[in-house]
Amino acid sequence: MIKPRFRRWLRAYGYLVGELFTSIISMGMFMVSALLIPLFLFSGGWLIAPRAVAGLRWWAALARRRTFSYTAAPVTESYAPIPNNPSFEERLRLVFSRSTGRDLLWLVAHGLGMPIVALLCIGFPFGALNSLLIPTYWYLLPVDQPVVSLYPVTSWGGAWWMLLIGAGYAVISWWLIPGAAAGLAWVQGKMLSLPASSYLAERVTALTASRAAALDAHSAELKRIERDLHDGAQNRLVGVVMMLGLAERTLEKSPDDALPHVRRAQQAATEALAGLRTAVHDIHPPILEELGLEGALSALTGRSAIPCNLMVSDLHRVPAALESASYFIVAEALTNANKYSSATRMSVVVKRDPSADRLLISVEDNGHGGAVERPGGGLAGIRRRAAAFEGVLDFQSPANGPTTVKVELPCGL
């Protein structure tokens, strides 16, 4: 009974010590933020607003992970994505959004309040230890500089009372440390979590947007399939019908000359069948069912004209719809790079983040860069597929490269 409670006590004490050090960093970040506010208002500080908000989100996300690690209670978060090249209005919305205000309020409380509470709690065990040791050294100090702990110790009677005071400190520490750690973790979790009403509203908004994106992606996919069938298999089947008609007329007049027409019709039918198989493959590749996403991506990158390095970690199996979307996202990114990048090497990284239950996809090439997202283009298709699953696309392609396509897809479907 004592050992488990002592382990819990040590864990709580470690949490408080960790929060003390991180709160000092929060205090520094708050001071920097206070200095940046005049820049935002009166100069070109808006240029660094996205980076400042991204840094604040990252720091708040670390606090959520620490709180979750200690309490095992999930801390919900929901952020609107930061645009790659935000306009002035988008920067305004980003800085004055409710999520940024919530994170700033937590930063102030964490940087100013947490050090005081954590230091007070952390100091109690040291106070208990010091009080218990006072009888062993009080008499060694000069008379005019006695030990002071609640009161000056100038006699053996006062020193022995310190044992009782030390025991009191120890009892207080035994109960205070776990309670304070749990209370601070609860407060921090509440400050960093979305309110239930806001969370539901944001979920409704996100689901509405993802539904619209899914419908757009579905419509675009149907148009692509229709175009592929019309330009491929349908044209070949029309050719088969014409060739068979020509063979029929030739057979009636000159049976010996009909065989070449039948063979050409057979060849056209074979090509039409291959086109149909390709169209079906592009709807849902059978290799996903046979080998899973990792095997399918290995085969996909192996067919790339540009040498491609594939790294997959902690993937396991994900929902079938997500596997299909991930496969086509990587396929589209590889196709774009092979067509336009002039790259000599590529890398594809696919991994699962268990803490956030998200699938992370990254495709990078060393090409000349300068790629832009165009309506109806490959990158727009990737964004559509990601948005259909409430995913996020981060696209970077500076001049002279490299070009990086990063997609985050939630796995908890």
mmCIF file of C-alpha atoms in Angstrom:
data_model
loop_
_atom_site.group_PDB
_atom_site.id
_atom_site.type_symbol
_atom_site.label_atom_id
_atom_site.label_comp_id
_atom_site.label_asym_id
_atom_site.label_seq_id
_atom_site.Cartn_x
_atom_site.Cartn_y
_atom_site.Cartn_z
ATOM 1 C CA MET A 1 0.000 0.000 0.000
ATOM 2 C CA ILE A 2 2.796 2.409 0.942
ATOM 3 C CA LYS A 3 4.927 1.717 -2.139
ATOM 4 C CA PRO A 4 2.222 2.501 -4.727
ATOM 5 C CA ARG A 5 1.302 5.680 -2.845
ATOM 6 C CA PHE A 6 4.956 6.686 -2.629
ATOM 7 C CA ARG A 7 5.352 6.122 -6.370
ATOM 8 C CA ARG A 8 2.295 8.292 -6.971
ATOM 9 C CA TRP A 9 3.778 10.916 -4.661
ATOM 10 C CA LEU A 10 7.069 10.871 -6.540
ATOM 11 C CA ARG A 11 5.215 11.117 -9.856
ATOM 12 C CA ALA A 12 3.256 14.126 -8.594
ATOM 13 C CA TYR A 13 6.442 15.732 -7.289
ATOM 14 C CA GLY A 14 8.126 15.169 -10.656
ATOM 15 C CA TYR A 15 5.127 16.746 -12.411
ATOM 16 C CA LEU A 16 5.380 19.847 -10.223
ATOM 17 C CA VAL A 17 9.128 20.131 -10.813
ATOM 18 C CA GLY A 18 8.609 19.805 -14.561
ATOM 19 C CA GLU A 19 5.864 22.437 -14.529
ATOM 20 C CA LEU A 20 8.105 24.763 -12.530
ATOM 21 C CA PHE A 21 10.807 24.699 -15.204
ATOM 22 C CA THR A 22 8.350 24.950 -18.097
ATOM 23 C CA SER A 23 6.524 27.818 -16.376
ATOM 24 C CA ILE A 24 9.785 29.774 -16.354
ATOM 25 C CA ILE A 25 9.901 29.338 -20.138
ATOM 26 C CA SER A 26 6.239 30.403 -20.313
ATOM 27 C CA MET A 27 7.107 33.520 -18.329
ATOM 28 C CA GLY A 28 9.840 34.343 -20.856
ATOM 29 C CA MET A 29 7.458 33.734 -23.759
ATOM 30 C CA PHE A 30 4.866 36.003 -22.121
ATOM 31 C CA MET A 31 7.441 38.778 -21.761
ATOM 32 C CA VAL A 32 8.422 38.381 -25.419
ATOM 33 C CA SER A 33 4.737 38.449 -26.403
ATOM 34 C CA ALA A 34 4.240 41.660 -24.406
ATOM 35 C CA LEU A 35 7.117 43.221 -26.348
ATOM 36 C CA LEU A 36 5.735 42.027 -29.680
ATOM 37 C CA ILE A 37 2.244 43.496 -29.216
ATOM 38 C CA PRO A 38 3.405 47.086 -29.972
ATOM 39 C CA LEU A 39 5.156 45.739 -33.080
ATOM 40 C CA PHE A 40 1.911 44.137 -34.207
ATOM 41 C CA LEU A 41 0.034 47.392 -33.732
ATOM 42 C CA PHE A 42 2.449 50.012 -35.042
ATOM 43 C CA SER A 43 4.936 48.338 -37.396
ATOM 44 C CA GLY A 44 5.502 45.354 -39.631
ATOM 45 C CA GLY A 45 5.098 42.863 -36.817
ATOM 46 C CA TRP A 46 2.166 41.328 -38.679
ATOM 47 C CA LEU A 47 4.748 39.619 -40.874
ATOM 48 C CA ILE A 48 5.812 37.343 -37.997
ATOM 49 C CA ALA A 49 2.283 36.842 -36.627
ATOM 50 C CA PRO A 50 1.840 33.366 -38.217
ATOM 51 C CA ARG A 51 5.166 32.183 -36.797
ATOM 52 C CA ALA A 52 4.341 33.601 -33.358
ATOM 53 C CA VAL A 53 0.928 31.915 -33.308
ATOM 54 C CA ALA A 54 2.459 28.640 -34.556
ATOM 55 C CA GLY A 55 5.037 28.795 -31.742
ATOM 56 C CA LEU A 56 2.311 29.460 -29.163
ATOM 57 C CA ARG A 57 0.275 26.531 -30.487
ATOM 58 C CA TRP A 58 3.328 24.258 -30.302
ATOM 59 C CA TRP A 59 4.032 25.242 -26.686
ATOM 60 C CA ALA A 60 0.386 24.787 -25.704
ATOM 61 C CA ALA A 61 0.348 21.386 -27.435
ATOM 62 C CA LEU A 62 3.325 20.292 -25.297
ATOM 63 C CA ALA A 63 1.393 21.355 -22.180
ATOM 64 C CA ARG A 64 -1.595 19.312 -23.347
ATOM 65 C CA ARG A 65 0.645 16.276 -23.754
ATOM 66 C CA ARG A 66 2.131 16.733 -20.281
ATOM 67 C CA THR A 67 -1.342 17.074 -18.783
ATOM 68 C CA PHE A 68 -2.594 14.017 -20.657
ATOM 69 C CA SER A 69 0.488 12.036 -19.611
ATOM 70 C CA TYR A 70 -0.151 12.839 -15.950
ATOM 71 C CA THR A 71 -3.943 12.637 -15.760
ATOM 72 C CA ALA A 72 -4.702 10.288 -18.713
ATOM 73 C CA ALA A 73 -7.631 12.629 -19.443
ATOM 74 C CA PRO A 74 -7.668 13.841 -23.060
ATOM 75 C CA VAL A 75 -7.323 17.596 -23.569
ATOM 76 C CA THR A 76 -9.279 18.565 -26.674
ATOM 77 C CA GLU A 77 -7.872 21.049 -29.156
ATOM 78 C CA SER A 78 -9.038 22.424 -32.466
ATOM 79 C CA TYR A 79 -7.150 24.964 -34.530
ATOM 80 C CA ALA A 80 -7.907 26.465 -37.893
ATOM 81 C CA PRO A 81 -4.974 25.784 -40.233
ATOM 82 C CA ILE A 82 -2.447 28.585 -40.743
ATOM 83 C CA PRO A 83 -2.352 29.554 -44.460
ATOM 84 C CA ASN A 84 0.990 29.398 -46.244
ATOM 85 C CA ASN A 85 0.850 33.021 -47.394
ATOM 86 C CA PRO A 86 -1.861 34.655 -45.267
ATOM 87 C CA SER A 87 -3.313 38.008 -46.201
ATOM 88 C CA PHE A 88 -3.494 40.900 -43.741
ATOM 89 C CA GLU A 89 -7.103 39.998 -42.879
ATOM 90 C CA GLU A 90 -6.140 36.367 -42.304
ATOM 91 C CA ARG A 91 -3.315 37.475 -40.002
ATOM 92 C CA LEU A 92 -5.794 39.608 -38.062
ATOM 93 C CA ARG A 93 -8.192 36.688 -37.657
ATOM 94 C CA LEU A 94 -5.310 34.425 -36.659
ATOM 95 C CA VAL A 95 -4.016 36.730 -33.907
ATOM 96 C CA PHE A 96 -7.437 37.665 -32.527
ATOM 97 C CA SER A 97 -9.027 34.229 -32.807
ATOM 98 C CA ARG A 98 -10.584 32.624 -29.740
ATOM 99 C CA SER A 99 -8.061 29.780 -29.798
ATOM 100 C CA THR A 100 -5.129 32.224 -29.744
ATOM 101 C CA GLY A 101 -6.760 34.171 -26.908
ATOM 102 C CA ARG A 102 -7.280 30.947 -24.944
ATOM 103 C CA ASP A 103 -3.656 29.933 -25.403
ATOM 104 C CA LEU A 104 -2.428 33.418 -24.404
ATOM 105 C CA LEU A 105 -4.573 33.345 -21.254
ATOM 106 C CA TRP A 106 -3.084 29.956 -20.356
ATOM 107 C CA LEU A 107 0.432 31.294 -21.071
ATOM 108 C CA VAL A 108 -0.086 34.195 -18.641
ATOM 109 C CA ALA A 109 -1.510 31.946 -15.913
ATOM 110 C CA HIS A 110 1.169 29.313 -16.448
ATOM 111 C CA GLY A 111 4.022 31.828 -16.519
ATOM 112 C CA LEU A 112 2.902 33.951 -13.562
ATOM 113 C CA GLY A 113 0.891 31.646 -11.316
ATOM 114 C CA MET A 114 2.459 28.228 -11.752
ATOM 115 C CA PRO A 115 5.967 29.170 -10.447
ATOM 116 C CA ILE A 116 4.546 30.450 -7.148
ATOM 117 C CA VAL A 117 2.361 27.407 -6.479
ATOM 118 C CA ALA A 118 4.974 24.916 -7.687
ATOM 119 C CA LEU A 119 7.775 26.466 -5.636
ATOM 120 C CA LEU A 120 5.601 26.494 -2.510
ATOM 121 C CA CYS A 121 4.699 22.833 -2.891
ATOM 122 C CA ILE A 122 8.185 21.707 -3.873
ATOM 123 C CA GLY A 123 9.667 23.498 -0.847
ATOM 124 C CA PHE A 124 7.631 21.628 1.788
ATOM 125 C CA PRO A 125 9.682 18.370 1.677
ATOM 126 C CA PHE A 126 12.902 20.372 1.994
ATOM 127 C CA GLY A 127 11.381 22.261 4.917
ATOM 128 C CA ALA A 128 10.522 18.940 6.580
ATOM 129 C CA LEU A 129 14.034 17.594 6.031
ATOM 130 C CA ASN A 130 15.647 20.771 7.352
ATOM 131 C CA SER A 131 13.457 20.806 10.475
ATOM 132 C CA LEU A 132 14.296 17.178 11.238
ATOM 133 C CA LEU A 133 18.023 17.894 10.901
ATOM 134 C CA ILE A 134 18.109 21.087 12.983
ATOM 135 C CA PRO A 135 18.811 19.220 16.279
ATOM 136 C CA THR A 136 22.023 17.865 14.727
ATOM 137 C CA TYR A 137 23.618 21.222 13.877
ATOM 138 C CA TRP A 138 21.883 24.185 15.587
ATOM 139 C CA TYR A 139 24.503 24.376 18.348
ATOM 140 C CA LEU A 140 27.328 24.683 15.799
ATOM 141 C CA LEU A 141 26.138 28.104 14.627
ATOM 142 C CA PRO A 142 27.089 31.406 16.301
ATOM 143 C CA VAL A 143 24.801 32.604 19.072
ATOM 144 C CA ASP A 144 24.015 35.812 17.215
ATOM 145 C CA GLN A 145 23.141 33.886 14.009
ATOM 146 C CA PRO A 146 20.803 31.077 15.123
ATOM 147 C CA VAL A 147 18.871 28.739 12.866
ATOM 148 C CA VAL A 148 15.520 30.283 11.943
ATOM 149 C CA SER A 149 12.667 27.934 10.981
ATOM 150 C CA LEU A 150 9.341 29.369 12.110
ATOM 151 C CA TYR A 151 11.293 30.703 15.098
ATOM 152 C CA PRO A 152 14.984 31.127 16.087
ATOM 153 C CA VAL A 153 16.424 27.959 17.611
ATOM 154 C CA THR A 154 18.623 28.937 20.565
ATOM 155 C CA SER A 155 18.173 25.989 22.938
ATOM 156 C CA TRP A 156 17.799 22.226 22.958
ATOM 157 C CA GLY A 157 14.134 22.599 23.856
ATOM 158 C CA GLY A 158 13.516 24.662 20.748
ATOM 159 C CA ALA A 159 15.569 22.194 18.682
ATOM 160 C CA TRP A 160 13.539 19.187 19.829
ATOM 161 C CA TRP A 161 10.314 20.971 18.956
ATOM 162 C CA MET A 162 11.682 21.168 15.426
ATOM 163 C CA LEU A 163 11.265 17.389 15.138
ATOM 164 C CA LEU A 164 7.524 17.794 15.650
ATOM 165 C CA ILE A 165 7.408 20.664 13.172
ATOM 166 C CA GLY A 166 9.374 18.588 10.633
ATOM 167 C CA ALA A 167 6.921 15.724 11.034
ATOM 168 C CA GLY A 168 4.078 18.186 10.439
ATOM 169 C CA TYR A 169 5.787 19.436 7.297
ATOM 170 C CA ALA A 170 6.187 15.820 6.130
ATOM 171 C CA VAL A 171 2.496 15.031 6.717
ATOM 172 C CA ILE A 172 1.457 18.180 4.877
ATOM 173 C CA SER A 173 3.814 17.327 2.008
ATOM 174 C CA TRP A 174 2.446 13.766 1.823
ATOM 175 C CA TRP A 175 -1.054 15.072 1.137
ATOM 176 C CA LEU A 176 -0.315 18.432 -0.439
ATOM 177 C CA ILE A 177 1.957 17.346 -3.317
ATOM 178 C CA PRO A 178 -0.470 14.883 -5.006
ATOM 179 C CA GLY A 179 -3.435 17.171 -4.389
ATOM 180 C CA ALA A 180 -1.668 20.236 -5.763
ATOM 181 C CA ALA A 181 -0.412 18.325 -8.807
ATOM 182 C CA ALA A 182 -3.895 16.986 -9.545
ATOM 183 C CA GLY A 183 -5.453 20.424 -9.047
ATOM 184 C CA LEU A 184 -2.934 22.217 -11.231
ATOM 185 C CA ALA A 185 -3.244 19.571 -13.951
ATOM 186 C CA TRP A 186 -7.034 19.904 -13.843
ATOM 187 C CA VAL A 187 -6.895 23.701 -14.090
ATOM 188 C CA GLN A 188 -4.343 23.531 -16.903
ATOM 189 C CA GLY A 189 -6.434 20.980 -18.757
ATOM 190 C CA LYS A 190 -9.552 23.138 -18.405
ATOM 191 C CA MET A 191 -7.746 26.225 -19.661
ATOM 192 C CA LEU A 192 -6.316 24.420 -22.672
ATOM 193 C CA SER A 193 -9.448 22.455 -23.551
ATOM 194 C CA LEU A 194 -12.192 23.693 -25.796
ATOM 195 C CA PRO A 195 -15.449 24.440 -23.956
ATOM 196 C CA ALA A 196 -18.086 21.846 -24.753
ATOM 197 C CA SER A 197 -20.246 24.330 -26.665
ATOM 198 C CA SER A 198 -17.291 25.653 -28.672
ATOM 199 C CA TYR A 199 -16.064 22.149 -29.335
ATOM 200 C CA LEU A 200 -19.462 21.051 -30.632
ATOM 201 C CA ALA A 201 -19.785 24.194 -32.754
ATOM 202 C CA GLU A 202 -16.324 23.711 -34.230
ATOM 203 C CA ARG A 203 -17.026 20.029 -34.832
ATOM 204 C CA VAL A 204 -20.232 20.904 -36.680
ATOM 205 C CA THR A 205 -18.354 23.460 -38.759
ATOM 206 C CA ALA A 206 -15.524 21.008 -39.449
ATOM 207 C CA LEU A 207 -17.935 18.212 -40.361
ATOM 208 C CA THR A 208 -19.866 20.528 -42.665
ATOM 209 C CA ALA A 209 -16.646 21.547 -44.381
ATOM 210 C CA SER A 210 -15.414 17.950 -44.617
ATOM 211 C CA ARG A 211 -18.783 16.830 -46.012
ATOM 212 C CA ALA A 212 -18.582 19.530 -48.686
ATOM 213 C CA ALA A 213 -14.993 18.528 -49.437
ATOM 214 C CA ALA A 214 -15.984 14.861 -49.599
ATOM 215 C CA LEU A 215 -18.773 15.682 -52.055
ATOM 216 C CA ASP A 216 -16.346 17.753 -54.142
ATOM 217 C CA ALA A 217 -13.792 14.944 -54.085
ATOM 218 C CA HIS A 218 -16.498 12.416 -54.999
ATOM 219 C CA SER A 219 -17.708 14.617 -57.867
ATOM 220 C CA ALA A 220 -14.169 15.114 -59.141
ATOM 221 C CA GLU A 221 -13.526 11.380 -58.920
ATOM 222 C CA LEU A 222 -16.683 10.585 -60.886
ATOM 223 C CA LYS A 223 -15.689 13.108 -63.558
ATOM 224 C CA ARG A 224 -12.216 11.582 -63.759
ATOM 225 C CA ILE A 225 -13.634 8.063 -64.097
ATOM 226 C CA GLU A 226 -16.109 9.264 -66.731
ATOM 227 C CA ARG A 227 -13.295 10.982 -68.640
ATOM 228 C CA ASP A 228 -11.059 7.927 -68.446
ATOM 229 C CA LEU A 229 -13.836 5.624 -69.622
ATOM 230 C CA HIS A 230 -14.892 7.987 -72.420
ATOM 231 C CA ASP A 231 -11.378 8.648 -73.688
ATOM 232 C CA GLY A 232 -10.132 5.105 -73.167
ATOM 233 C CA ALA A 233 -12.325 2.025 -72.932
ATOM 234 C CA GLN A 234 -15.387 3.557 -74.619
ATOM 235 C CA ASN A 235 -13.452 4.687 -77.692
ATOM 236 C CA ARG A 236 -11.783 1.298 -77.962
ATOM 237 C CA LEU A 237 -15.120 -0.510 -77.639
ATOM 238 C CA VAL A 238 -16.549 1.688 -80.413
ATOM 239 C CA GLY A 239 -13.558 0.654 -82.501
ATOM 240 C CA VAL A 240 -14.248 -3.007 -81.706
ATOM 241 C CA VAL A 241 -17.873 -2.625 -82.897
ATOM 242 C CA MET A 242 -16.744 -0.934 -86.121
ATOM 243 C CA MET A 243 -14.083 -3.575 -86.776
ATOM 244 C CA LEU A 244 -16.547 -6.383 -86.141
ATOM 245 C CA GLY A 245 -19.021 -4.737 -88.525
ATOM 246 C CA LEU A 246 -16.312 -4.431 -91.155
ATOM 247 C CA ALA A 247 -15.351 -8.085 -90.553
ATOM 248 C CA GLU A 248 -19.019 -9.098 -90.946
ATOM 249 C CA ARG A 249 -19.357 -7.331 -94.297
ATOM 250 C CA THR A 250 -16.027 -8.749 -95.453
ATOM 251 C CA LEU A 251 -17.090 -12.224 -94.336
ATOM 252 C CA GLU A 252 -20.197 -12.002 -96.516
ATOM 253 C CA LYS A 253 -18.246 -10.959 -99.627
ATOM 254 C CA SER A 254 -14.810 -12.502 -99.119
ATOM 255 C CA PRO A 255 -14.475 -14.869 -96.137
ATOM 256 C CA ASP A 256 -10.720 -15.278 -96.624
ATOM 257 C CA ASP A 257 -10.138 -11.528 -96.070
ATOM 258 C CA ALA A 258 -12.160 -11.289 -92.832
ATOM 259 C CA LEU A 259 -9.527 -12.774 -90.498
ATOM 260 C CA PRO A 260 -7.316 -9.613 -90.233
ATOM 261 C CA HIS A 261 -10.364 -7.543 -89.243
ATOM 262 C CA VAL A 262 -11.290 -10.054 -86.525
ATOM 263 C CA ARG A 263 -7.727 -9.985 -85.172
ATOM 264 C CA ARG A 264 -7.706 -6.177 -85.044
ATOM 265 C CA ALA A 265 -11.064 -6.277 -83.240
ATOM 266 C CA GLN A 266 -9.630 -8.791 -80.772
ATOM 267 C CA GLN A 267 -6.605 -6.520 -80.144
ATOM 268 C CA ALA A 268 -8.868 -3.499 -79.625
ATOM 269 C CA ALA A 269 -11.054 -5.516 -77.218
ATOM 270 C CA THR A 270 -7.922 -6.528 -75.263
ATOM 271 C CA GLU A 271 -6.871 -2.876 -75.003
ATOM 272 C CA ALA A 272 -10.378 -1.867 -73.922
ATOM 273 C CA LEU A 273 -10.300 -4.561 -71.205
ATOM 274 C CA ALA A 274 -6.922 -3.255 -70.021
ATOM 275 C CA GLY A 275 -8.382 0.262 -69.872
ATOM 276 C CA LEU A 276 -11.332 -0.960 -67.824
ATOM 277 C CA ARG A 277 -8.987 -2.749 -65.438
ATOM 278 C CA THR A 278 -6.951 0.449 -65.047
ATOM 279 C CA ALA A 279 -10.104 2.455 -64.322
ATOM 280 C CA VAL A 280 -11.205 -0.076 -61.705
ATOM 281 C CA HIS A 281 -7.698 -0.102 -60.234
ATOM 282 C CA ASP A 282 -7.776 3.687 -59.902
ATOM 283 C CA ILE A 283 -11.048 3.523 -57.944
ATOM 284 C CA HIS A 284 -9.571 1.255 -55.256
ATOM 285 C CA PRO A 285 -6.258 -0.490 -56.000
ATOM 286 C CA PRO A 286 -6.492 -4.224 -55.228
ATOM 287 C CA ILE A 287 -2.940 -4.101 -53.903
ATOM 288 C CA LEU A 288 -4.269 -2.249 -50.850
ATOM 289 C CA GLU A 289 -6.389 -5.276 -49.952
ATOM 290 C CA GLU A 290 -3.550 -7.686 -50.639
ATOM 291 C CA LEU A 291 -0.541 -5.953 -49.058
ATOM 292 C CA GLY A 292 -1.976 -3.088 -47.023
ATOM 293 C CA LEU A 293 -0.897 0.536 -47.291
ATOM 294 C CA GLU A 294 2.790 -0.131 -46.624
ATOM 295 C CA GLY A 295 3.083 -2.735 -49.394
ATOM 296 C CA ALA A 296 1.047 -0.616 -51.817
ATOM 297 C CA LEU A 297 3.260 2.425 -51.187
ATOM 298 C CA SER A 298 6.367 0.286 -51.649
ATOM 299 C CA ALA A 299 5.106 -0.830 -55.053
ATOM 300 C CA LEU A 300 4.091 2.745 -55.927
ATOM 301 C CA THR A 301 7.437 4.304 -55.075
ATOM 302 C CA GLY A 302 9.239 1.456 -56.812
ATOM 303 C CA ARG A 303 7.578 2.440 -60.107
ATOM 304 C CA SER A 304 8.635 6.094 -59.807
ATOM 305 C CA ALA A 305 10.890 7.372 -62.581
ATOM 306 C CA ILE A 306 12.769 9.414 -59.975
ATOM 307 C CA PRO A 307 14.666 7.333 -57.389
ATOM 308 C CA CYS A 308 12.490 7.389 -54.306
ATOM 309 C CA ASN A 309 13.220 6.464 -50.685
ATOM 310 C CA LEU A 310 10.240 5.222 -48.658
ATOM 311 C CA MET A 311 10.169 5.313 -44.847
ATOM 312 C CA VAL A 312 7.164 3.843 -43.013
ATOM 313 C CA SER A 313 6.922 3.565 -39.225
ATOM 314 C CA ASP A 314 4.226 2.593 -36.683
ATOM 315 C CA LEU A 315 1.665 2.357 -39.464
ATOM 316 C CA HIS A 316 -0.184 -0.914 -38.811
ATOM 317 C CA ARG A 317 -3.635 -0.939 -40.456
ATOM 318 C CA VAL A 318 -5.812 2.129 -40.832
ATOM 319 C CA PRO A 319 -9.422 2.374 -42.099
ATOM 320 C CA ALA A 320 -9.811 1.302 -45.724
ATOM 321 C CA ALA A 321 -11.061 4.700 -46.875
ATOM 322 C CA LEU A 322 -8.059 6.361 -45.247
ATOM 323 C CA GLU A 323 -5.670 3.844 -46.835
ATOM 324 C CA SER A 324 -7.120 4.603 -50.252
ATOM 325 C CA ALA A 325 -6.905 8.371 -49.731
ATOM 326 C CA SER A 326 -3.310 8.095 -48.480
ATOM 327 C CA TYR A 327 -2.341 5.946 -51.457
ATOM 328 C CA PHE A 328 -3.752 8.422 -53.974
ATOM 329 C CA ILE A 329 -2.239 11.409 -52.132
ATOM 330 C CA VAL A 330 1.218 9.879 -52.441
ATOM 331 C CA ALA A 331 0.497 8.805 -56.030
ATOM 332 C CA GLU A 332 -0.557 12.349 -57.001
ATOM 333 C CA ALA A 333 2.474 13.887 -55.311
ATOM 334 C CA LEU A 334 4.804 11.439 -57.086
ATOM 335 C CA THR A 335 3.110 12.122 -60.430
ATOM 336 C CA ASN A 336 3.535 15.886 -60.007
ATOM 337 C CA ALA A 337 7.198 15.484 -59.105
ATOM 338 C CA ASN A 338 7.884 13.140 -62.016
ATOM 339 C CA LYS A 339 6.209 15.516 -64.483
ATOM 340 C CA TYR A 340 7.369 18.954 -63.374
ATOM 341 C CA SER A 341 10.104 18.962 -60.729
ATOM 342 C CA SER A 342 13.239 17.846 -62.655
ATOM 343 C CA ALA A 343 14.292 16.209 -59.382
ATOM 344 C CA THR A 344 16.977 13.564 -59.042
ATOM 345 C CA ARG A 345 15.750 12.037 -55.805
ATOM 346 C CA MET A 346 12.643 11.917 -53.657
ATOM 347 C CA SER A 347 11.649 10.759 -50.201
ATOM 348 C CA VAL A 348 8.277 9.587 -48.910
ATOM 349 C CA VAL A 349 7.690 9.359 -45.155
ATOM 350 C CA VAL A 350 4.476 7.871 -43.781
ATOM 351 C CA LYS A 351 4.082 7.422 -40.049
ATOM 352 C CA ARG A 352 1.425 7.382 -37.389
ATOM 353 C CA ASP A 353 1.429 9.760 -34.449
ATOM 354 C CA PRO A 354 -0.183 7.712 -31.645
ATOM 355 C CA SER A 355 -0.431 10.659 -29.250
ATOM 356 C CA ALA A 356 -2.721 12.570 -31.627
ATOM 357 C CA ASP A 357 -3.940 9.481 -33.545
ATOM 358 C CA ARG A 358 -3.038 11.063 -36.867
ATOM 359 C CA LEU A 359 -1.445 9.736 -40.032
ATOM 360 C CA LEU A 360 1.432 11.922 -41.196
ATOM 361 C CA ILE A 361 2.443 11.864 -44.876
ATOM 362 C CA SER A 362 5.428 13.748 -46.272
ATOM 363 C CA VAL A 363 6.652 13.751 -49.880
ATOM 364 C CA GLU A 364 9.779 15.761 -50.667
ATOM 365 C CA ASP A 365 11.844 16.183 -53.845
ATOM 366 C CA ASN A 366 15.058 18.096 -54.589
ATOM 367 C CA GLY A 367 13.725 19.672 -57.776
ATOM 368 C CA HIS A 368 13.815 23.306 -58.875
ATOM 369 C CA GLY A 369 10.806 24.272 -56.735
ATOM 370 C CA GLY A 370 8.510 27.173 -57.523
ATOM 371 C CA ALA A 371 5.424 24.953 -57.782
ATOM 372 C CA VAL A 372 2.058 26.618 -57.181
ATOM 373 C CA GLU A 373 -1.361 25.238 -56.415
ATOM 374 C CA ARG A 374 -3.792 25.703 -59.298
ATOM 375 C CA PRO A 375 -7.543 25.010 -59.401
ATOM 376 C CA GLY A 376 -8.125 21.547 -60.784
ATOM 377 C CA GLY A 377 -4.440 20.645 -60.477
ATOM 378 C CA GLY A 378 -2.783 17.815 -58.616
ATOM 379 C CA LEU A 379 -2.184 19.805 -55.420
ATOM 380 C CA ALA A 380 -5.806 20.943 -55.388
ATOM 381 C CA GLY A 381 -6.813 17.288 -55.665
ATOM 382 C CA ILE A 382 -4.575 16.403 -52.713
ATOM 383 C CA ARG A 383 -6.112 19.218 -50.667
ATOM 384 C CA ARG A 384 -9.603 17.972 -51.587
ATOM 385 C CA ARG A 385 -8.797 14.420 -50.515
ATOM 386 C CA ALA A 386 -7.285 15.625 -47.223
ATOM 387 C CA ALA A 387 -10.192 17.968 -46.470
ATOM 388 C CA ALA A 388 -12.674 15.129 -46.994
ATOM 389 C CA PHE A 389 -11.153 13.486 -43.880
ATOM 390 C CA GLU A 390 -10.696 16.754 -41.938
ATOM 391 C CA GLY A 391 -7.033 16.555 -42.814
ATOM 392 C CA VAL A 392 -4.567 19.388 -43.366
ATOM 393 C CA LEU A 393 -2.223 20.003 -46.314
ATOM 394 C CA ASP A 394 0.998 21.960 -45.818
ATOM 395 C CA PHE A 395 2.698 22.735 -49.124
ATOM 396 C CA GLN A 396 6.126 24.385 -49.409
ATOM 397 C CA SER A 397 7.936 24.967 -52.702
ATOM 398 C CA PRO A 398 10.436 27.842 -52.562
ATOM 399 C CA ALA A 399 12.487 28.791 -55.610
ATOM 400 C CA ASN A 400 15.368 26.321 -56.124
ATOM 401 C CA GLY A 401 13.534 23.779 -53.977
ATOM 402 C CA PRO A 402 13.003 21.574 -52.203
ATOM 403 C CA THR A 403 9.293 20.968 -52.691
ATOM 404 C CA THR A 404 7.577 19.414 -49.684
ATOM 405 C CA VAL A 405 4.013 18.156 -49.482
ATOM 406 C CA LYS A 406 2.889 17.318 -45.942
ATOM 407 C CA VAL A 407 -0.547 15.935 -45.136
ATOM 408 C CA GLU A 408 -2.030 15.127 -41.722
ATOM 409 C CA LEU A 409 -5.048 12.817 -41.658
ATOM 410 C CA PRO A 410 -6.957 11.852 -38.485
ATOM 411 C CA CYS A 411 -6.984 8.088 -37.925
ATOM 412 C CA GLY A 412 -9.790 7.942 -35.369
ATOM 413 C CA LEU A 413 -12.528 7.262 -37.903
#
